[in-house]
Every structure is written in structure tokens, then in C-alpha cells.
Coordinates of C-alpha atoms in Angstrom, one line a residue:
M1 CA 0.0 0.0 0.0
K2 CA 1.4 3.3 -1.0
I3 CA 0.3 6.2 1.3
K4 CA 0.4 9.8 0.2
N5 CA 1.5 12.5 2.6
A6 CA -1.8 14.4 2.1
E7 CA -4.0 11.5 3.2
K8 CA -5.7 11.8 6.6
Y9 CA -6.7 8.2 6.7
F10 CA -6.5 5.0 4.8
Y11 CA -7.7 1.4 4.9
S12 CA -5.3 -1.1 6.1
S13 CA -5.3 -4.8 5.3
L14 CA -6.2 -7.1 8.1
E15 CA -5.4 -10.9 8.0
K16 CA -8.4 -13.1 7.3
Q17 CA -7.7 -15.4 10.2
P18 CA -8.6 -13.1 13.1
L19 CA -11.8 -12.1 11.3
E20 CA -12.7 -15.7 10.7
M21 CA -12.0 -16.6 14.4
F22 CA -14.1 -13.7 15.5
S23 CA -17.0 -14.8 13.4
A24 CA -16.6 -18.4 14.9
G25 CA -16.3 -17.0 18.4
K26 CA -12.8 -18.2 18.9
L27 CA -10.8 -14.9 18.8
Y28 CA -10.2 -14.8 22.6
N29 CA -7.7 -12.0 22.2
S30 CA -10.1 -9.9 20.1
Y31 CA -9.0 -6.7 22.1
K32 CA -5.8 -6.8 20.3
F33 CA -7.5 -6.2 16.9
F34 CA -10.9 -4.3 17.8
G35 CA -10.9 -0.9 19.2
A36 CA -8.2 1.7 18.5
H37 CA -4.6 0.4 18.1
R38 CA -1.3 2.1 17.0
I39 CA 0.0 0.5 13.8
N40 CA 2.9 1.2 11.3
C41 CA 2.0 1.0 7.7
D42 CA 4.4 1.8 4.8
G43 CA 6.6 3.7 7.3
Y44 CA 3.9 5.7 8.7
E45 CA 2.4 5.5 12.1
A46 CA -1.4 5.6 12.4
V47 CA -4.1 4.3 14.6
R48 CA -6.4 1.6 13.2
F49 CA -10.1 1.6 14.4
L50 CA -12.0 -1.7 14.2
V51 CA -15.6 -2.1 15.2
W52 CA -18.4 -4.7 14.8
A53 CA -21.7 -3.3 13.6
P54 CA -23.4 -6.0 11.5
H55 CA -26.6 -4.0 10.7
A56 CA -25.1 -0.7 10.0
A57 CA -25.7 0.9 6.7
S58 CA -22.6 3.1 7.2
V59 CA -20.2 3.9 9.9
C60 CA -18.0 7.1 10.3
L61 CA -15.4 8.0 12.9
V62 CA -15.8 11.3 14.6
G63 CA -13.4 12.7 17.1
E64 CA -11.1 15.5 18.4
F65 CA -8.5 14.5 15.6
N66 CA -10.9 15.4 12.9
D67 CA -12.8 18.3 14.6
W68 CA -15.8 16.0 15.0
D69 CA -16.3 15.8 11.2
Q70 CA -19.6 14.0 10.8
T71 CA -19.0 12.1 7.5
G72 CA -15.4 12.7 6.4
Y73 CA -13.9 9.6 7.9
P74 CA -16.0 6.8 6.7
L75 CA -15.1 3.3 7.8
K76 CA -14.9 0.4 5.3
K77 CA -16.8 -2.9 5.9
I78 CA -14.2 -5.7 5.7
S79 CA -16.1 -8.9 6.6
H80 CA -19.3 -10.7 5.9
N81 CA -20.5 -10.3 9.5
G82 CA -20.1 -6.7 9.7
V83 CA -16.6 -5.7 10.9
W84 CA -15.7 -2.1 9.8
E85 CA -12.1 -0.5 9.7
I86 CA -10.3 2.8 9.2
S87 CA -6.8 3.8 9.9
V88 CA -6.2 7.4 10.9
F89 CA -3.1 9.7 11.1
N90 CA -2.5 12.3 13.9
V91 CA -4.4 10.6 16.6
K92 CA -3.0 11.5 20.0
V93 CA -3.3 9.8 23.4
Y94 CA -6.4 11.1 25.2
D95 CA -8.1 12.2 21.9
S96 CA -12.0 11.5 22.3
Y97 CA -13.9 9.8 19.7
K98 CA -17.1 8.0 18.8
Y99 CA -18.7 5.9 16.0
R100 CA -21.3 7.7 14.0
I101 CA -23.6 4.8 12.9
V102 CA -26.4 5.1 10.3
T103 CA -28.9 2.4 10.6
P104 CA -30.7 0.7 7.6
Y105 CA -33.6 3.0 8.5
G106 CA -31.6 6.3 8.3
E107 CA -31.3 6.8 12.0
V108 CA -28.0 8.1 13.3
F109 CA -26.4 6.8 16.5
Y110 CA -23.2 8.1 18.2
K111 CA -21.6 5.2 20.0
A112 CA -18.6 4.7 22.3
D113 CA -16.1 2.1 21.3
P114 CA -17.1 -1.4 22.8
Y115 CA -13.4 -2.2 22.8
G116 CA -12.3 1.2 24.0
F117 CA -9.5 1.2 26.5
H118 CA -10.4 4.6 28.1
M119 CA -13.4 6.7 28.3
E120 CA -14.2 10.4 29.2
E121 CA -15.3 10.9 32.8
R122 CA -19.0 11.1 33.3
P123 CA -21.2 12.8 32.5
K124 CA -19.3 12.9 29.1
S125 CA -19.5 9.6 27.2
A126 CA -16.9 9.4 24.4
S127 CA -14.1 6.8 24.2
K128 CA -10.5 8.2 24.4
Y129 CA -7.6 6.7 22.5
F130 CA -5.1 5.3 25.1
D131 CA -2.0 3.1 24.7
I132 CA -2.1 0.5 27.5
E133 CA 1.2 -1.2 26.5
N134 CA 3.7 1.1 28.2
Y135 CA 3.2 0.4 31.9
S136 CA 6.4 -1.1 33.5
W137 CA 5.1 -3.7 36.0
K138 CA 7.0 -4.4 39.2
D139 CA 5.0 -7.4 40.4
R140 CA 7.0 -10.3 39.0
K141 CA 7.7 -11.8 42.4
W142 CA 4.0 -11.9 43.1
R143 CA 3.1 -13.4 39.7
E144 CA 5.9 -16.1 40.1
S145 CA 4.6 -17.0 43.6
L146 CA 1.2 -17.6 42.2
K147 CA 2.4 -20.3 40.0
K148 CA 3.2 -22.4 43.2
R149 CA 0.0 -21.7 45.0
D150 CA -3.1 -23.9 45.3
S151 CA -5.9 -21.6 46.5
Y152 CA -7.9 -24.6 47.8
V153 CA -5.3 -25.1 50.6
R154 CA -4.5 -21.5 51.2
P155 CA -6.3 -18.8 53.3
I156 CA -8.4 -16.4 51.3
S157 CA -9.9 -13.5 53.3
I158 CA -11.5 -10.9 50.9
Y159 CA -12.1 -7.2 51.6
E160 CA -14.9 -6.0 49.3
V161 CA -14.6 -2.5 48.3
N162 CA -16.6 0.2 46.5
L163 CA -13.8 2.6 45.5
L164 CA -16.1 5.6 45.3
S165 CA -17.2 5.4 48.9
W166 CA -14.5 3.8 50.8
K167 CA -13.2 7.1 51.9
K168 CA -13.6 10.7 50.8
K169 CA -11.1 13.6 51.0
K170 CA -11.7 16.3 53.6
D171 CA -13.1 18.5 50.9
G172 CA -15.5 15.8 49.8
K173 CA -13.6 14.9 46.6
Q174 CA -13.1 11.3 45.7
Y175 CA -9.9 9.5 45.9
S176 CA -7.8 8.6 42.8
Y177 CA -6.3 5.2 41.9
K178 CA -3.1 6.6 43.1
D179 CA -4.5 8.0 46.4
L180 CA -6.1 4.5 46.9
A181 CA -2.8 2.8 46.4
E182 CA -1.3 5.0 49.0
E183 CA -4.1 4.5 51.7
L184 CA -6.3 1.5 50.8
V185 CA -3.5 -1.0 50.1
P186 CA -1.6 -0.5 53.3
Y187 CA -4.9 -0.5 55.2
V188 CA -5.9 -3.9 53.8
K189 CA -2.4 -5.3 54.4
E190 CA -2.4 -4.1 58.1
M191 CA -5.9 -5.7 58.5
G192 CA -4.6 -9.0 57.3
F193 CA -6.9 -9.6 54.3
T194 CA -5.4 -11.6 51.5
H195 CA -7.4 -10.0 48.7
I196 CA -9.3 -6.9 47.6
E197 CA -12.5 -7.4 45.7
I198 CA -13.4 -4.3 43.8
M199 CA -17.0 -3.8 42.8
P200 CA -17.4 -3.4 39.0
I201 CA -14.5 -1.2 37.8
M202 CA -15.5 -1.1 34.1
E203 CA -16.7 2.2 32.9
H204 CA -20.3 3.1 33.8
P205 CA -22.4 6.3 33.6
Y206 CA -24.1 6.3 37.0
D207 CA -22.6 6.1 40.4
G208 CA -25.8 4.7 41.9
S209 CA -25.5 1.5 39.8
W210 CA -22.4 0.7 41.8
G211 CA -20.7 -0.3 38.5
Y212 CA -23.2 -3.0 37.6
Q213 CA -24.4 -1.3 34.5
V214 CA -21.6 -1.0 32.2
T215 CA -20.9 1.0 29.1
G216 CA -17.1 0.4 28.7
Y217 CA -16.2 -3.3 29.3
F218 CA -12.6 -2.7 28.4
A219 CA -12.1 0.6 30.2
P220 CA -11.4 0.9 34.0
T221 CA -13.5 3.9 35.1
S222 CA -12.0 7.3 34.4
R223 CA -13.5 8.5 37.8
F224 CA -10.3 7.7 39.5
G225 CA -7.7 8.3 36.8
T226 CA -6.2 6.6 33.7
P227 CA -5.8 2.9 32.8
T228 CA -2.1 3.1 33.8
D229 CA -3.1 4.7 37.2
F230 CA -5.3 1.6 37.8
M231 CA -2.4 -0.7 36.7
Y232 CA -0.4 1.1 39.4
F233 CA -3.0 0.4 42.1
I234 CA -3.0 -3.3 41.2
D235 CA 0.9 -3.3 41.1
C236 CA 0.9 -1.8 44.6
C237 CA -1.5 -4.5 45.8
H238 CA 0.9 -7.3 44.4
Q239 CA 4.0 -5.8 45.8
N240 CA 2.2 -5.9 49.2
D241 CA 1.1 -9.5 48.7
I242 CA -2.5 -8.7 48.2
G243 CA -4.5 -10.3 45.4
V244 CA -7.1 -8.2 43.3
I245 CA -10.5 -9.7 42.3
L246 CA -12.7 -7.7 40.0
D247 CA -16.5 -7.9 40.0
W248 CA -17.6 -8.6 36.6
V249 CA -21.0 -8.3 34.9
P250 CA -21.5 -10.6 31.8
V251 CA -25.3 -10.7 32.4
H252 CA -26.6 -7.4 31.2
Y253 CA -25.7 -3.8 30.2
C254 CA -27.4 -0.4 30.5
K255 CA -29.6 1.4 27.9
D256 CA -27.6 4.5 27.8
A257 CA -27.5 6.0 24.3
H258 CA -23.7 5.7 23.9
G259 CA -23.5 2.1 25.1
L260 CA -24.1 -1.3 23.7
C261 CA -27.8 -1.3 23.5
H262 CA -29.1 -1.4 19.9
F263 CA -25.5 -0.6 19.0
D264 CA -26.1 -0.4 15.2
G265 CA -29.8 0.2 15.3
E266 CA -30.7 -3.4 15.6
D267 CA -30.3 -6.2 18.1
C268 CA -26.6 -6.5 18.1
F269 CA -25.3 -7.6 21.6
E270 CA -28.8 -8.4 22.7
S271 CA -31.4 -11.0 21.6
S272 CA -34.1 -10.0 19.0
D273 CA -36.5 -12.0 21.3
R274 CA -37.8 -9.0 23.6
G275 CA -38.6 -11.5 26.4
R276 CA -35.0 -12.6 26.5
A277 CA -33.4 -9.2 25.9
E278 CA -35.3 -7.0 28.4
N279 CA -34.3 -7.1 31.9
E280 CA -37.1 -5.2 33.6
Q281 CA -35.8 -5.8 37.2
W282 CA -32.8 -3.6 36.5
G283 CA -34.0 -1.6 33.6
T284 CA -31.2 -3.2 31.5
V285 CA -30.6 -5.4 28.4
N286 CA -29.4 -9.0 28.6
F287 CA -26.5 -10.3 26.5
D288 CA -27.4 -12.9 23.8
Y289 CA -25.1 -15.8 24.4
G290 CA -26.2 -17.5 21.2
K291 CA -24.2 -15.1 19.0
T292 CA -20.6 -16.2 18.5
E293 CA -19.4 -12.6 18.4
V294 CA -21.0 -11.7 21.8
R295 CA -19.5 -14.7 23.5
N296 CA -16.1 -13.7 21.9
F297 CA -16.6 -10.2 23.2
L298 CA -17.2 -11.3 26.8
I299 CA -14.6 -14.2 26.9
S300 CA -12.0 -11.8 25.5
N301 CA -12.9 -9.3 28.1
A302 CA -12.3 -11.7 30.9
I303 CA -8.9 -12.6 29.5
Y304 CA -8.0 -8.9 28.8
W305 CA -8.4 -8.0 32.6
H306 CA -6.0 -11.0 33.4
E307 CA -3.4 -10.2 30.6
K308 CA -3.4 -6.4 30.7
Y309 CA -4.1 -5.6 34.4
H310 CA -2.7 -8.8 36.0
I311 CA -5.8 -9.4 38.0
D312 CA -5.9 -12.4 40.2
G313 CA -9.7 -13.4 39.7
M314 CA -13.2 -12.5 39.0
R315 CA -16.5 -12.6 40.9
I316 CA -19.1 -13.2 38.3
D317 CA -22.4 -11.5 39.2
A318 CA -25.8 -12.8 38.9
V319 CA -25.0 -16.2 37.5
A320 CA -28.5 -17.4 38.4
Y321 CA -29.9 -15.0 36.0
M322 CA -27.7 -16.5 33.3
L323 CA -28.6 -20.1 34.1
Y324 CA -32.3 -19.8 34.1
L325 CA -34.6 -18.2 31.5
N326 CA -37.4 -17.7 34.2
F327 CA -35.2 -16.5 37.1
S328 CA -36.6 -12.9 36.8
G329 CA -40.1 -14.2 36.8
K330 CA -40.9 -14.6 33.2
D331 CA -42.2 -17.8 31.8
I332 CA -39.6 -18.3 29.1
R333 CA -38.6 -21.8 28.1
N334 CA -35.9 -23.4 26.0
Q335 CA -36.5 -25.5 22.8
Y336 CA -36.9 -28.6 25.0
G337 CA -39.6 -27.1 27.3
G338 CA -37.2 -26.5 30.2
Y339 CA -36.2 -23.3 32.0
E340 CA -32.4 -23.8 31.6
H341 CA -30.7 -21.1 29.4
I342 CA -28.8 -23.6 27.3
E343 CA -26.7 -21.0 25.4
A344 CA -25.7 -19.3 28.7
V345 CA -24.6 -22.7 30.2
E346 CA -22.4 -23.3 27.2
F347 CA -21.1 -19.8 27.4
I348 CA -20.1 -20.2 31.0
K349 CA -18.3 -23.5 30.4
E350 CA -16.5 -22.0 27.4
L351 CA -15.6 -18.9 29.5
N352 CA -14.0 -20.9 32.3
S353 CA -12.2 -23.4 30.0
A354 CA -10.6 -20.4 28.1
V355 CA -9.7 -18.5 31.1
F356 CA -8.2 -21.4 33.1
L357 CA -6.3 -22.6 30.0
R358 CA -4.5 -19.3 30.1
Y359 CA -4.5 -18.6 33.8
P360 CA -4.8 -21.7 35.8
K361 CA -4.3 -20.1 39.2
T362 CA -6.9 -17.4 38.8
L363 CA -10.1 -17.3 40.9
M364 CA -13.5 -17.6 39.0
M365 CA -16.2 -17.1 41.6
A366 CA -19.7 -17.5 40.9
E367 CA -22.4 -15.4 42.7
E368 CA -25.1 -18.1 42.3
S369 CA -28.0 -18.5 44.5
T370 CA -29.8 -21.7 43.3
A371 CA -29.1 -25.4 43.7
W372 CA -27.7 -25.9 40.2
P373 CA -25.2 -28.8 40.5
L374 CA -21.5 -28.9 40.0
V375 CA -21.0 -25.1 39.8
T376 CA -17.4 -25.6 40.9
S377 CA -16.7 -28.9 39.2
P378 CA -14.6 -29.1 35.9
T379 CA -16.3 -28.8 32.6
D380 CA -15.1 -32.2 31.5
V381 CA -17.2 -33.9 34.2
G382 CA -20.3 -31.9 33.4
G383 CA -19.6 -28.9 35.7
L384 CA -19.8 -25.2 34.9
G385 CA -16.1 -24.8 35.6
F386 CA -15.9 -22.2 38.2
N387 CA -13.4 -22.8 41.1
Y388 CA -15.5 -21.1 43.8
K389 CA -19.1 -20.3 44.5
W390 CA -20.5 -17.7 46.9
N391 CA -22.4 -19.6 49.6
M392 CA -25.6 -17.6 49.6
G393 CA -27.6 -20.2 51.6
W394 CA -25.1 -19.9 54.6
M395 CA -25.2 -16.1 54.3
N396 CA -29.1 -16.0 54.4
D397 CA -29.3 -18.5 57.2
I398 CA -26.7 -17.1 59.5
L399 CA -28.0 -13.5 59.2
E400 CA -31.5 -14.6 59.9
Y401 CA -30.3 -16.5 62.9
M402 CA -28.2 -13.7 64.2
E403 CA -30.8 -11.1 63.8
Q404 CA -33.2 -13.0 66.2
D405 CA -33.3 -12.2 69.9
S406 CA -31.1 -14.7 71.7
L407 CA -34.1 -16.0 73.6
F408 CA -35.6 -17.3 70.4
R409 CA -32.5 -18.7 68.8
K410 CA -33.0 -22.1 70.4
G411 CA -36.0 -22.6 68.1
N412 CA -34.0 -21.9 65.1
Q413 CA -30.8 -24.0 65.7
N414 CA -31.1 -25.6 62.1
A415 CA -30.3 -22.2 60.5
L416 CA -27.0 -22.3 62.4
T417 CA -26.1 -25.9 61.6
F418 CA -27.7 -26.8 58.3
S419 CA -24.8 -25.3 56.2
I420 CA -22.5 -28.2 57.1
T421 CA -24.8 -30.6 55.4
Y422 CA -23.8 -29.2 52.0
A423 CA -20.6 -27.3 52.9
F424 CA -18.4 -29.6 50.9
S425 CA -20.7 -30.1 47.8
E426 CA -19.0 -27.0 46.2
N427 CA -15.9 -24.9 46.8
Y428 CA -17.5 -22.1 48.9
V429 CA -16.8 -18.5 49.7
L430 CA -18.7 -17.2 52.8
P431 CA -19.8 -13.7 51.8
L432 CA -21.0 -10.8 54.0
S433 CA -21.3 -8.6 51.0
H434 CA -22.5 -5.1 50.1
D435 CA -25.9 -6.5 49.1
E436 CA -26.6 -7.2 52.8
V437 CA -26.1 -3.7 54.0
V438 CA -28.2 -1.7 51.7
H439 CA -31.8 -0.9 50.8
G440 CA -33.4 -1.1 54.3
K441 CA -31.5 -4.3 55.3
K442 CA -29.4 -2.3 58.0
S443 CA -25.6 -2.6 58.6
L444 CA -24.3 -5.8 60.0
L445 CA -23.9 -4.2 63.5
S446 CA -27.4 -2.7 63.3
K447 CA -28.8 -6.1 62.6
M448 CA -27.5 -7.6 65.8
P449 CA -30.0 -7.7 68.7
G450 CA -29.5 -6.7 72.3
T451 CA -27.9 -3.8 74.1
Y452 CA -25.3 -1.6 72.7
K453 CA -22.6 -3.8 74.1
E454 CA -24.4 -7.0 73.0
K455 CA -24.6 -5.8 69.5
F456 CA -20.8 -5.8 69.3
A457 CA -20.5 -9.0 71.1
N458 CA -22.9 -10.5 68.5
L459 CA -21.0 -9.2 65.7
R460 CA -17.7 -10.5 66.9
L461 CA -19.5 -13.8 67.4
L462 CA -20.7 -13.8 63.8
Y463 CA -17.1 -13.1 62.5
A464 CA -15.7 -15.8 64.7
Y465 CA -18.2 -18.3 63.4
M466 CA -17.7 -17.2 59.9
Y467 CA -13.8 -17.8 60.1
A468 CA -14.2 -21.1 61.9
H469 CA -16.8 -22.4 59.3
P470 CA -15.4 -24.2 56.2
G471 CA -15.1 -21.9 53.3
K472 CA -13.1 -18.9 52.1
K473 CA -14.1 -15.5 53.6
L474 CA -15.4 -12.1 52.2
L475 CA -16.4 -9.0 54.3
F476 CA -17.7 -5.8 52.9
M477 CA -15.9 -2.6 53.7
G478 CA -17.1 -1.0 57.0
G479 CA -18.0 -4.2 58.6
E480 CA -14.5 -4.5 60.1
F481 CA -15.2 -1.6 62.5
G482 CA -18.9 -1.9 63.0
Q483 CA -20.3 0.7 60.5
F484 CA -23.6 1.7 62.1
I485 CA -25.6 3.0 59.3
E486 CA -26.3 1.3 56.0
W487 CA -23.7 1.7 53.3
N488 CA -24.3 4.8 51.1
E489 CA -22.6 4.9 47.8
W490 CA -22.6 8.7 47.8
Q491 CA -20.5 9.2 50.8
G492 CA -17.5 7.7 52.5
L493 CA -17.6 5.3 55.3
D494 CA -18.0 6.7 59.0
W495 CA -14.2 6.5 59.8
H496 CA -14.9 8.9 62.7
L497 CA -16.5 5.9 64.5
L498 CA -13.0 4.8 65.2
D499 CA -12.8 7.5 67.8
Y500 CA -15.1 5.5 69.9
E501 CA -13.6 2.6 71.9
S502 CA -16.0 0.0 70.8
H503 CA -15.6 0.5 67.1
G504 CA -11.7 0.6 67.5
K505 CA -11.8 -2.7 69.4
M506 CA -14.0 -4.3 66.8
R507 CA -11.5 -3.5 64.2
E508 CA -8.7 -4.8 66.3
F509 CA -10.7 -8.1 66.7
V510 CA -11.2 -8.3 62.9
K511 CA -7.4 -7.7 62.3
N512 CA -6.4 -10.3 64.8
L513 CA -9.0 -12.8 63.4
N514 CA -7.5 -12.4 60.0
K515 CA -4.0 -13.0 61.3
F516 CA -5.1 -16.0 63.4
Y517 CA -7.0 -17.5 60.4
R518 CA -3.8 -17.1 58.3
R519 CA -1.4 -18.8 60.7
E520 CA -3.7 -21.7 61.5
P521 CA -3.8 -24.1 58.6
C522 CA -6.5 -26.3 60.0
L523 CA -8.9 -23.3 59.3
Y524 CA -8.2 -23.4 55.5
E525 CA -6.3 -26.5 54.3
L526 CA -9.2 -28.9 54.1
D527 CA -12.0 -26.4 53.4
T528 CA -13.5 -28.6 50.6
T529 CA -13.7 -31.9 52.4
Y530 CA -15.4 -33.5 55.5
D531 CA -11.8 -34.5 56.5
G532 CA -11.4 -31.0 57.8
F533 CA -14.4 -30.9 59.9
E534 CA -16.0 -32.9 62.8
W535 CA -19.1 -32.1 64.9
I536 CA -18.6 -32.2 68.7
E537 CA -21.9 -30.7 69.8
H538 CA -24.6 -29.5 67.6
E539 CA -27.9 -30.6 69.4
N540 CA -28.0 -28.3 72.5
H541 CA -30.8 -26.2 71.1
Q542 CA -31.8 -25.1 74.7
E543 CA -28.5 -23.3 75.4
S544 CA -27.7 -22.4 71.8
I545 CA -24.3 -23.9 72.0
I546 CA -22.3 -25.6 69.2
A547 CA -18.8 -27.1 69.1
F548 CA -16.7 -28.6 66.3
E549 CA -13.1 -29.4 65.3
R550 CA -11.4 -28.0 62.4
K551 CA -8.5 -30.2 61.1
G552 CA -5.4 -29.6 59.1
S553 CA -3.6 -32.0 56.6
E554 CA -0.8 -32.7 59.1
G555 CA -3.2 -33.7 61.9
D556 CA -3.3 -30.4 63.7
K557 CA -6.7 -29.4 65.1
L558 CA -8.6 -26.6 66.6
I559 CA -11.6 -27.1 68.9
V560 CA -14.1 -24.2 68.4
V561 CA -17.0 -23.5 70.8
F562 CA -19.8 -20.9 70.4
N563 CA -22.3 -19.6 72.8
F564 CA -25.1 -17.7 71.0
T565 CA -26.9 -16.5 74.2
P566 CA -25.9 -13.7 76.6
I567 CA -25.6 -16.2 79.5
E568 CA -22.1 -17.4 80.6
R569 CA -21.8 -21.2 80.7
K570 CA -19.4 -22.4 83.4
R571 CA -17.8 -25.9 83.4
Y572 CA -19.4 -26.8 80.2
P573 CA -18.2 -30.3 79.2
I574 CA -16.7 -30.7 75.8
G575 CA -15.4 -34.2 74.5
V576 CA -11.7 -34.3 73.4
D577 CA -9.5 -37.1 72.1
K578 CA -6.4 -36.8 74.3
L579 CA -5.5 -36.2 77.9
G580 CA -3.5 -33.1 78.5
S581 CA -3.9 -29.3 78.4
Y582 CA -6.1 -27.4 76.0
K583 CA -5.4 -23.7 75.8
V584 CA -7.7 -21.0 74.5
V585 CA -5.9 -19.3 71.6
L586 CA -8.7 -17.0 70.5
N587 CA -11.5 -15.6 72.5
S588 CA -13.9 -13.0 71.0
N589 CA -14.9 -11.9 74.5
L590 CA -11.4 -10.6 75.5
I591 CA -11.4 -7.1 77.0
K592 CA -9.1 -5.9 74.2
Y593 CA -11.9 -6.6 71.8
G594 CA -14.7 -5.0 73.9
G595 CA -15.6 -8.0 76.0
D596 CA -15.1 -9.1 79.6
S597 CA -12.6 -12.0 79.6
R598 CA -9.2 -11.0 81.1
S599 CA -7.0 -14.0 80.0
M600 CA -6.7 -17.0 77.7
S601 CA -7.6 -19.8 79.9
V602 CA -6.0 -23.4 80.0
Y603 CA -8.2 -26.5 80.6
K604 CA -6.9 -30.0 81.6
A605 CA -8.7 -33.0 80.1
K606 CA -10.2 -35.7 82.5
I607 CA -11.2 -39.3 81.8
L608 CA -14.9 -38.6 81.1
E609 CA -16.8 -39.9 78.0
M610 CA -18.3 -37.0 76.3
H611 CA -19.5 -36.4 72.7
N612 CA -18.5 -39.9 71.7
K613 CA -14.8 -39.1 72.8
P614 CA -13.0 -40.7 75.8
Y615 CA -12.1 -37.5 77.6
A616 CA -13.5 -34.1 78.3
I617 CA -12.6 -30.6 79.4
R618 CA -14.9 -28.3 81.5
L619 CA -14.6 -24.9 80.1
T620 CA -16.2 -21.5 80.8
I621 CA -18.0 -20.1 77.7
P622 CA -18.4 -16.5 77.9
P623 CA -21.7 -15.0 76.8
L624 CA -22.2 -14.3 73.0
S625 CA -18.7 -15.6 72.2
G626 CA -16.6 -17.7 70.3
V627 CA -13.7 -19.6 71.8
F628 CA -10.9 -21.4 69.9
L629 CA -8.7 -24.0 71.7
K630 CA -5.6 -25.9 70.8
Y631 CA -4.1 -29.1 72.3
K632 CA -0.9 -28.2 74.2
G633 CA 0.0 -31.7 75.5
N634 CA 1.2 -32.0 79.2
E635 CA 2.0 -28.1 79.5

């Protein structure tokens, strides 16, 4: 191709193979072709723009580099399935642009680039040209260490964060990615969490959607800075041994005019079946997983965040809405008369297979609330292929139980113990997430019954039980210090509460609980098997007491005893396997945490058959408390 100096744009040649793979849904690195990319052609540097608009009558590029010329930069259709291309000179980093799409009916739409790497800050909505290849990563040590890790036998304690409302500056302004790297990262490290989970970071127009209604799937939101600023944030996390999990929304997208909805005037990313396309519950549009190009777009997106931003995992939102055609209440059935969304199931399997092939140590976590089988089993045995699932049943049961007045808990013991009957059917994460502290549900602390002091005791008890229960852990921001009011996405957390002793001691308890969890292998090594758990006491409904053992792979054990009433139980017998001393190694009722216990007691076992064991200890169980004991031999 011979390019003349006077030309402002030209049409470059693109190999057939990527276009064919995209059409077949197998171009899993489609982000390397679609969108805006710097190229060198005939000795000249230009930026090539590639967009999928199968129904468009014409497509033009408009932007700062051409003074928003409406028709002067027409794209050329280069494939049978509607891929359009143009290469343009004199495009600079941060230049804004959109695609001007004319529909077969003469309508004109101005659309942001579905593959755009950067976007204007709200309320503006154009894409911005940005080169994401120039960041110099410093996380090699972290990434090398991941190759040796098996997440199933390691502690995972996740701090869930909404970046907009974690903390505000004194003047009310939001933190940037770099500000968060300087404050949030050391805070999470100090608190002992292993991972940060960020609520959807992909570009979205409305703060109140929390990021769950996306317009820019390949663009980290510009609210907090540039793509390289976000890379810096993740880099800082890794340099401090903190993994990063992104919340991801491959279910639906918003109807904003510049987004994916009716992208080329027709049903492009959505289904032509209005019942399947419309998501009335959220006022959004569902993806059509039956289209190869849509599956390609989403799978490429998941791989993109791993490759370009070094993320360590994804929490996939609203999987139940993907699996069932009738989950939103509609009577929609598949071709066989069932409610299973067959195309979505195949998409999920393809997604997980593709991601794990490239990133075998990543975390793919399903927020899935039904009894769909084998969610965390490999696809080759009929599973969906995730490696973790949020345990929504545990979350609902334990919060219902804890919200009850302690006098009535004895009638609901099953809500406390039932989760163990299925705890090892999947690889679970135990979530106390953002969804449980909004929309009138109250904060975790406010849910707790009793006096002011008992509320804190109950919350410490809840956390102690959560960390003792099989499964990885997740806690939403603010829960660590006892946020009193519901989470409000428009303002920062109530950090001033730490000026009050009870809240400061609550945070100290969560910090110590995280560190205790991380140094006790029996709390995480056998999370996915009954080999790591054994009931001691689960039938004492009247006194609302349960006790069990957690076991490690090397034979180490912890005995954990919980008292869910405000009544101290003295000389309570607990069956044990060996004679010798048993020392309390964690007590949620210690004075330093806001309770009344002054010391970590030691109990000697006696010959006394109890709980199907030959020996027993008699211990004092403080009110509304969890006590962890370890065998110390003949000390």
C-alpha cells in the first residue's frame, strides 16, 4: 500500500484469520484487533479503528483529531459479519472519539467504542484513545509465587470495596487510583486480608449503579484516573502480597445511548427476542449468548483483564440470571420445554475453560444462589467450571439466625447448623457482602439484637463463626469496624467511629482474626472436604451452643465452641480425644476486643466420656462468644 502525505486516513489490510476466528467466536484476544490500536504501515504511524456493527448501513469515525467531522472519515466494511475498519493519522493519546452509525432506516447513533481502553469521565461519554502497553510492571515476584499456589489449601480473606465510597477527602472529593494505592492498600495489608475485591470497575455512567450497569467493558472507570493509574494500583497491591479480584457483569448492560444497547440500530449484543433481551428488574438489556461474536466479546474481556491488568480473579455477578430463563419471573422456556438457558450454560463453560487454560491459578467465583449442581466442578465432568461459589444459603441462614433475639435462637438451631450438610458439595466463599447492608437491610452491626454492648458481642461472634466455618471469607468494607448506618454509595464510610472505643476494638478483633486465620492451617487447608471438619456438639438447642473441630492436613486441630446466648456457661463439658492441656488461643470476648474476659484460659482433660470421645474438658464459655482451643500436651 502506498500512502500519500496528504492523506488523513486510509484502509489497512487485516489478515483473514482473526476475522474468521471472531466470526466463529474463537478470537479470545479480540481486544488486540478491535478498538483503537497504533499501527505502522508503509513507514507511517497511524491508529487503526475496528468495530463490529453487522446491521449498520454506514459507519463514520468522529473525534477530536478530525474536529468531529460527521462524515469525512468513513469506515470500510471488511467482513461478511459486519466488521468495519479505518486507519487514521494524527491521533494523539487522550483524543476523544465515537462511531457515527447510520442504521438501515436512516437513524443516526453516536456510540462509544465497545473495545475502547479509556473513556471520558462522566457525564461525558466518548471513548478516548489510549496506549495501554507502556506500563512497567513491578509485580514479577507476586506473579511467580502464584504459579506455586493452590488456592484450595490456602487462606483467602477478601475485603470487598466500592472505590467511590471507601473514603472521601476532607473537601468531599473522591480518591484517585493513586490515592487508593497509598491508603487502601496499606490498610488492607495491616488488617490482614489476603485479597481486595473491587465492585465493578468497568466504565459506567451512573454512580448509583455501583458499576453493575456497564458501558465500557474494556475501560477502567476514568472517575479515578487513567488505565495506567489503575495498573499502578494493582501493582501496589501485588507488591504488598494482596491479590485483586474484579467484580464482573457478563449478564446485562445499561440502555444509555452511547453504550451497547441497539448498537447499530438493531439487536446487536442483545437478543431479538424481547422477552429474553429485556431485563425489567434492573432496567437493562441482557446479552445474547447465542451469538458467537457476543461470546467472543465477553470471553476476550475476561482474558483482557487478566493479561493487561494482572488481576488475580473475577467474581461473576448474577450467575443464576444467566442459568435460568425464568429467574426474573418470566415464563420463558428453551427449545426442550425447560427453563435452563442452554446458550448461557455453554457460554459459562467456554468462558471458564478459556480463562483457566491461560490462567490456571486465577479465581473464578460465581455469585450463584440456586441449587444448580456442579457449579465448581470441571467442565469435562459436566460442571460449570468455576473454582468457587458464593455460599448464599449460609449467608441468608446465619444472618436470619443472628438477627433473632437470643431468647428465640433455640428454636432456630437448624439455621445455624444446616450449612454443614452441604458445605463440601462445592468450593465455597462465605460472603457478608454489600448486598446485605443496603436498601433497608441495615448494617451488620445494626442487625444484631440486644444492648449496645451485646450488638458488638454478637457481631464478633458472627465473625468468629464465619472464620471457623469451612469456606473462604469475604467481608464488605465498614464491617470490620462496625459501621452503624447502611452503606451509602454517595459518601465515605464513617471513619470517625474509630474515635469510639467499641468500634476501635471491633477493628482490632477483625485484624487479629484475619491474622489468626492465616497462621492456623486447619482453618483453611481442608475447606473442601469432611476430612477437615468434625462435629462435637450441635444438638444443644436449649442453650444455643455448638462446638466442632477444624483439622489440618498434618493432623493439627482446633476445637471451636460458640455460645449464642448472653448467658455465661461455666464448666461446660466438651469431649476431646487426648489427655493433657487445652489452651484458649482466641476468645472473641477478651477485654481488648470489647468483651469481659481477662485472660486466655487453659483446661486440663479428664477421663470422662463425652460427645463420643473418651475424655472431656470443662470450660467457661463467655456470653455471645466464640472460643478457639488448641491441644498443648502436658504443659
